[in-house]
Amino acid sequence: MTTITVIRGDGIGPEIMDATLHVLDAMQLGLSYEDADAGMVALEKHGELLPEATLASIAKNKIALKSPLTTPVGGGFTSINVALRKHFDLYANVRPATCFPNTKSRFSSGVDLITVRENTQGVYIGEGQEVTADGETAVLTSRVTRHGSERIVRYAFDLARKTGRKKVTVVHKANIMKSTSGLFLKTAREVAAQYPDIQCNEMIVDNTCMQLVMKPEQFDIIVTTNLFGDIISDLCAGLVGGLGLAPGANIGTDVAIFEAVHGSAPDIAGKGVANPCALLLGAVQMLDHLGMPEQAARLRKAIIGTLEAKDSLTPDLGGEGSTMSFAKAIASRI
Ligand code: NAI
Ligand code: MG
């Protein structure tokens, strides 16, 4: 039996996790769950944001399914999501965006891309965050290494080979950030040269955003640095029907954490209307990672079937269903 660490999170987190586990249970996969707390919930219960027991559970099981965790904007504590990624060196953040039926999206076909976001470097290192005493000037340190760039670009090209994808687009801002983005681009070119079977092109991030909105079909795999990947993957989620349909995998050499791209959605938390599909699609990625591709395909098919039938869809998709009624509709198609 495979045991996975389950982090229920806060905001809409517990609601979408209940829904997701309901569907996984219906699949009778032989998974067992080990609950662990992180973020605000952990602070209230155990007096710390990231308890040692949580880190130990993830280290032991090597797989976690995680709901969103709130991070205060501006002041307050630093992101527990970022802390988890750093602690386990989860360097690849893999975020697919695909068209699904009956979503309220700009594109009903043509979008099928994966954003591979570097997950441990850039402006997310949390160093050098300073505001001068007079409050007039603020600085932040960004760091990119050759090693970090090489392994993320290599991950993207290997993913292309593994999934039969044909093209990798390296997204950067090396015209302005000549040091950090420049090193990333230079390293990416070196890695790309080792994959002659995969087409590679380069694109500056601002143009990439326009191209994604105008002609998303030109993209297959995008590989980029941390902040650009964060922004671009939300943009891609918007193209295909919103954050409720966008999953993400955080992959390291030893441990992997699967989640939704979206956050804790405080505006709809506790109302039972959050779309559970993003976390469920994160579970699809998890099953693939666990070497259960048939089960992953089965779950994905049940989600698509439910969307096609417009059965109990949540309000973000134009329906009147609830988080749990949507999950039950998916479970009934398993
Ligand atoms: P958000 O992703 O929580 O919400 C953005 C918008 O999308 C909201 O209107 C929300 O209602 C909607 N939305 C998100 N998920 C949805 C779902 N499953 N179904 C239907 N609608 C959905 O982003 P926001 O508001 O910027 O961030 C809220 C908090 O979440 C912040 O504290 C942020 O730091 C945290 N966050 C955590 C992440 C994680 O745990 N991996 C990722 C992103 C944000
Ligand atoms: Mg984000």
XYZ file of C-alpha atoms and ligand atoms in Angstrom:
379
model
C 0.000 0.000 0.000
C 1.253 3.489 -0.893
C 0.933 6.126 1.792
C 0.687 9.777 0.810
C 0.942 12.807 3.056
C -2.204 14.919 2.875
C -2.099 18.633 3.725
C -5.620 20.049 3.869
C -4.521 23.683 3.927
C -6.826 26.602 4.652
C -9.400 28.758 2.863
C -11.033 26.495 0.263
C -8.290 23.912 0.943
C -10.227 21.538 3.241
C -13.288 21.651 0.946
C -11.424 20.699 -2.222
C -9.347 18.094 -0.368
C -12.512 16.381 0.978
C -13.873 16.333 -2.571
C -10.627 15.017 -4.039
C -10.242 12.242 -1.469
C -13.895 11.280 -2.026
C -13.098 10.658 -5.692
C -9.789 8.898 -4.973
C -11.554 6.630 -2.451
C -14.154 5.741 -5.083
C -11.290 4.585 -7.311
C -10.117 2.065 -4.704
C -6.475 2.670 -5.462
C -5.130 1.181 -2.261
C -3.738 4.533 -1.161
C -3.589 5.405 2.497
C -3.398 8.948 3.781
C -1.330 10.511 6.504
C -2.641 13.920 7.568
C -0.141 16.683 8.228
C -0.611 20.365 9.007
C 1.101 23.370 7.496
C 0.549 27.117 7.370
C -2.044 28.969 9.422
C -3.751 25.764 10.554
C -0.441 24.444 11.900
C 0.296 27.751 13.599
C -3.017 27.609 15.459
C -2.742 23.920 16.373
C 0.976 23.462 17.022
C 2.371 26.991 17.355
C 4.537 26.695 14.250
C 3.908 27.148 10.548
C 5.802 24.116 9.310
C 5.982 21.486 12.071
C 8.824 18.969 12.105
C 6.216 16.163 12.029
C 4.934 17.466 8.680
C 8.422 17.548 7.167
C 9.085 14.050 8.563
C 5.848 12.691 7.078
C 6.647 14.073 3.617
C 10.261 12.873 3.844
C 9.065 9.382 4.753
C 6.254 9.024 2.203
C 8.021 11.032 -0.539
C 4.626 12.026 -1.965
C 2.251 14.708 -0.735
C -1.089 15.996 -1.950
C -1.440 19.554 -0.759
C -4.267 22.071 -0.673
C -3.512 25.797 -0.863
C -1.959 27.656 2.046
C -2.579 31.356 2.641
C 0.429 33.663 2.652
C -0.146 37.190 3.998
C 0.469 39.888 1.388
C 3.081 42.546 2.212
C 4.076 41.842 5.841
C 3.533 38.703 7.927
C 5.183 35.314 7.586
C 7.011 34.087 4.498
C 5.384 31.583 2.167
C 5.133 28.021 3.482
C 4.702 26.845 -0.106
C 8.065 28.332 -0.995
C 9.565 26.911 2.232
C 8.368 23.393 1.313
C 9.763 23.690 -2.201
C 13.095 24.859 -0.840
C 13.275 22.297 1.970
C 12.766 19.318 -0.348
C 14.542 20.959 -3.291
C 11.446 20.549 -5.479
C 13.105 22.273 -8.385
C 10.584 21.591 -11.151
C 7.085 23.033 -11.031
C 5.125 21.361 -13.815
C 1.859 23.039 -14.755
C -0.166 21.712 -17.683
C -2.892 23.819 -19.310
C -5.305 22.001 -21.606
C -8.690 22.857 -23.078
C -11.599 21.109 -21.404
C -15.202 20.888 -22.611
C -17.860 23.322 -21.368
C -15.591 25.750 -19.585
C -16.143 29.477 -19.789
C -12.803 29.967 -21.519
C -11.457 32.067 -24.385
C -10.252 28.959 -26.144
C -12.292 25.804 -26.558
C -9.512 24.108 -28.489
C -5.889 24.566 -29.437
C -4.355 24.995 -25.973
C -2.317 22.032 -24.809
C 0.861 23.212 -23.163
C 2.950 22.637 -20.078
C 4.720 25.379 -18.154
C 7.896 24.115 -16.500
C 8.757 26.674 -13.867
C 12.063 26.759 -11.999
C 10.907 26.449 -8.420
C 13.760 27.282 -6.049
C 15.657 30.317 -7.331
C 15.201 33.806 -8.767
C 13.408 36.364 -6.640
C 11.873 33.598 -4.493
C 15.079 32.923 -2.545
C 13.792 35.295 0.115
C 17.096 37.067 0.528
C 17.862 40.756 0.648
C 14.272 41.855 1.254
C 14.943 45.288 2.692
C 13.125 48.560 3.027
C 15.175 51.543 4.138
C 14.342 53.069 7.523
C 12.624 56.030 5.887
C 10.378 53.636 3.950
C 11.360 55.215 0.641
C 13.461 52.495 -0.981
C 13.022 48.743 -1.213
C 15.365 46.079 -2.566
C 15.184 42.364 -3.232
C 17.865 39.901 -4.275
C 17.474 37.512 -7.186
C 19.825 34.589 -7.687
C 20.096 32.206 -10.623
C 22.753 29.504 -10.897
C 24.050 27.529 -13.834
C 23.270 24.302 -11.984
C 19.691 25.417 -11.239
C 19.140 26.560 -14.818
C 20.639 23.444 -16.308
C 18.541 20.989 -14.353
C 15.241 22.784 -15.006
C 15.883 23.120 -18.742
C 17.010 19.494 -18.873
C 13.812 18.533 -17.044
C 11.767 20.356 -19.704
C 13.549 18.630 -22.605
C 13.334 15.209 -20.927
C 9.620 15.836 -20.319
C 9.215 16.642 -24.024
C 10.835 13.343 -24.967
C 8.864 11.368 -22.396
C 5.495 12.830 -23.408
C 6.104 12.966 -27.150
C 6.042 16.731 -27.271
C 7.968 18.434 -30.039
C 8.986 21.908 -28.926
C 10.424 23.752 -25.938
C 10.158 27.546 -25.689
C 12.709 29.189 -23.386
C 11.108 32.287 -21.855
C 13.402 34.989 -20.456
C 14.077 38.710 -20.038
C 17.790 38.612 -20.808
C 17.602 41.913 -22.681
C 17.080 43.726 -19.349
C 18.152 41.298 -16.615
C 21.401 40.476 -18.330
C 22.939 38.708 -15.338
C 20.195 36.412 -14.011
C 18.028 35.913 -17.088
C 21.188 36.059 -19.208
C 22.752 33.086 -17.395
C 19.474 31.165 -17.619
C 19.262 31.744 -21.384
C 22.925 30.934 -22.028
C 22.623 27.682 -20.068
C 19.351 26.834 -21.813
C 21.027 27.186 -25.217
C 23.767 24.768 -24.153
C 21.250 22.195 -22.926
C 19.049 22.598 -26.015
C 22.021 21.739 -28.217
C 22.047 18.295 -26.594
C 18.444 17.619 -27.701
C 18.535 17.946 -31.512
C 15.308 15.926 -31.764
C 13.328 18.611 -29.895
C 12.663 21.973 -31.504
C 13.699 24.929 -29.342
C 12.933 28.629 -29.578
C 13.510 31.646 -27.337
C 10.994 34.311 -26.412
C 11.060 37.398 -24.212
C 8.488 37.168 -21.427
C 6.338 40.186 -22.296
C 5.954 39.085 -25.909
C 5.242 35.565 -24.612
C 2.240 36.894 -22.691
C 0.805 38.511 -25.813
C 1.537 35.437 -27.944
C -0.145 33.198 -25.351
C -3.330 35.239 -25.544
C -3.285 35.591 -29.353
C -1.859 32.277 -30.551
C -1.533 29.790 -27.689
C -1.435 26.861 -30.129
C 2.203 27.692 -30.977
C 3.324 26.580 -27.494
C 4.074 23.032 -26.437
C 6.408 23.205 -23.416
C 7.492 26.506 -21.865
C 10.516 26.540 -19.578
C 11.273 29.619 -17.535
C 12.510 31.085 -14.270
C 10.490 31.176 -11.063
C 8.506 34.426 -11.152
C 7.804 34.347 -14.898
C 6.585 30.761 -14.514
C 4.284 31.759 -11.676
C 2.693 34.526 -13.731
C 2.573 32.654 -17.034
C 0.946 29.580 -15.510
C -1.894 31.673 -14.076
C -2.270 33.295 -17.510
C -2.435 29.837 -19.088
C -5.015 28.746 -16.507
C -7.080 31.756 -17.547
C -6.905 30.687 -21.193
C -8.512 27.327 -20.537
C -11.260 28.195 -18.098
C -9.718 29.494 -14.932
C -7.707 28.470 -11.923
C -10.273 25.827 -10.991
C -8.838 23.634 -13.766
C -5.103 24.181 -13.330
C -2.968 21.639 -11.451
C 0.707 21.743 -10.590
C 3.358 19.241 -9.571
C 6.423 20.195 -7.538
C 9.071 17.630 -8.391
C 12.453 17.006 -6.788
C 14.877 14.136 -7.082
C 13.447 12.437 -3.994
C 10.106 14.004 -3.066
C 7.119 15.338 -5.028
C 4.230 17.516 -3.881
C 1.058 17.762 -5.972
C -1.333 20.670 -5.698
C -3.596 23.130 -7.477
C -2.058 26.203 -9.084
C -4.612 28.413 -7.346
C -4.506 29.759 -3.817
C -6.834 29.583 -0.824
C -9.491 31.758 -2.515
C -10.637 33.601 0.632
C -13.450 35.238 -1.366
C -15.291 31.910 -1.736
C -13.920 29.905 1.220
C -16.460 28.080 3.377
C -19.218 28.424 0.789
C -18.851 24.957 -0.707
C -18.614 26.321 -4.261
C -14.898 25.927 -5.032
C -14.097 23.865 -8.098
C -12.269 20.692 -6.963
C -10.894 19.928 -10.444
C -7.529 21.653 -10.059
C -6.598 19.497 -7.080
C -8.129 16.437 -8.749
C -5.994 17.080 -11.825
C -3.051 17.415 -9.413
C -4.018 13.912 -8.253
C -3.914 12.807 -11.917
C -0.319 14.052 -12.069
C 0.372 12.246 -8.787
C -0.957 8.922 -10.096
C 1.205 9.273 -13.202
C 4.191 9.979 -10.963
C 3.366 6.916 -8.840
C 3.561 4.766 -11.963
C -0.221 4.353 -12.225
C -0.851 5.827 -15.706
C -4.016 3.797 -16.305
C -5.571 5.029 -13.080
C -4.460 8.573 -13.925
C -6.165 8.308 -17.329
C -9.299 6.876 -15.691
C -9.565 9.820 -13.305
C -8.926 12.339 -16.079
C -11.592 10.703 -18.227
C -14.133 10.864 -15.403
C -13.406 14.592 -14.950
C -13.774 15.247 -18.696
C -16.947 13.135 -18.853
C -18.490 15.173 -16.041
C -17.566 18.438 -17.784
C -19.007 17.140 -21.056
C -22.270 16.201 -19.347
C -22.346 19.582 -17.525
C -23.178 17.525 -14.461
C -23.111 19.506 -11.197
C -20.491 21.983 -12.410
C -19.431 24.650 -9.920
C -20.314 28.342 -10.493
C -16.858 29.244 -11.929
C -17.782 26.942 -14.832
C -21.271 28.417 -15.140
C -23.012 25.654 -13.198
C -24.987 25.539 -9.983
C -23.256 22.572 -8.370
C -21.261 22.507 -5.166
C -17.720 21.308 -4.528
C -19.032 17.994 -3.208
C -21.857 17.451 -5.726
C -19.316 18.008 -8.520
C -16.965 15.507 -6.883
C -19.786 12.976 -6.522
C -20.661 13.408 -10.198
C -17.019 12.691 -11.076
C -16.883 9.708 -8.704
C -20.006 8.259 -10.350
C -18.115 8.131 -13.674
C -15.032 6.393 -12.291
P -6.439 32.537 -5.567
O -5.880 31.595 -6.555
O -6.712 32.024 -4.197
O -7.803 33.166 -6.136
C -7.853 33.919 -7.350
C -9.284 33.937 -7.891
O -9.597 32.639 -8.423
C -10.340 34.203 -6.818
O -11.371 34.971 -7.381
C -10.832 32.828 -6.446
O -12.158 32.813 -5.963
C -10.708 32.087 -7.770
N -10.450 30.658 -7.534
C -9.275 30.109 -7.110
N -9.404 28.789 -6.975
C -10.672 28.485 -7.330
C -11.411 27.270 -7.373
N -10.856 26.085 -7.050
N -12.698 27.307 -7.762
C -13.270 28.488 -8.107
N -12.634 29.670 -8.073
C -11.337 29.666 -7.688
O -5.431 33.756 -5.509
P -5.302 34.968 -4.484
O -6.639 35.432 -4.063
O -4.371 35.880 -5.154
O -4.535 34.339 -3.234
C -5.168 33.925 -2.024
C -4.139 33.311 -1.085
O -3.656 32.071 -1.611
C -2.890 34.166 -0.848
O -2.614 34.105 0.537
C -1.824 33.476 -1.652
O -0.543 33.655 -1.095
C -2.238 32.035 -1.535
N -1.733 31.182 -2.622
C -1.343 29.921 -2.293
C -0.912 29.044 -3.254
C -0.532 27.652 -2.851
O -0.814 27.223 -1.744
N 0.126 26.899 -3.704
C -0.837 29.439 -4.668
C -1.335 30.772 -4.935
C -1.746 31.604 -3.932
Mg 0.933 31.551 -8.282
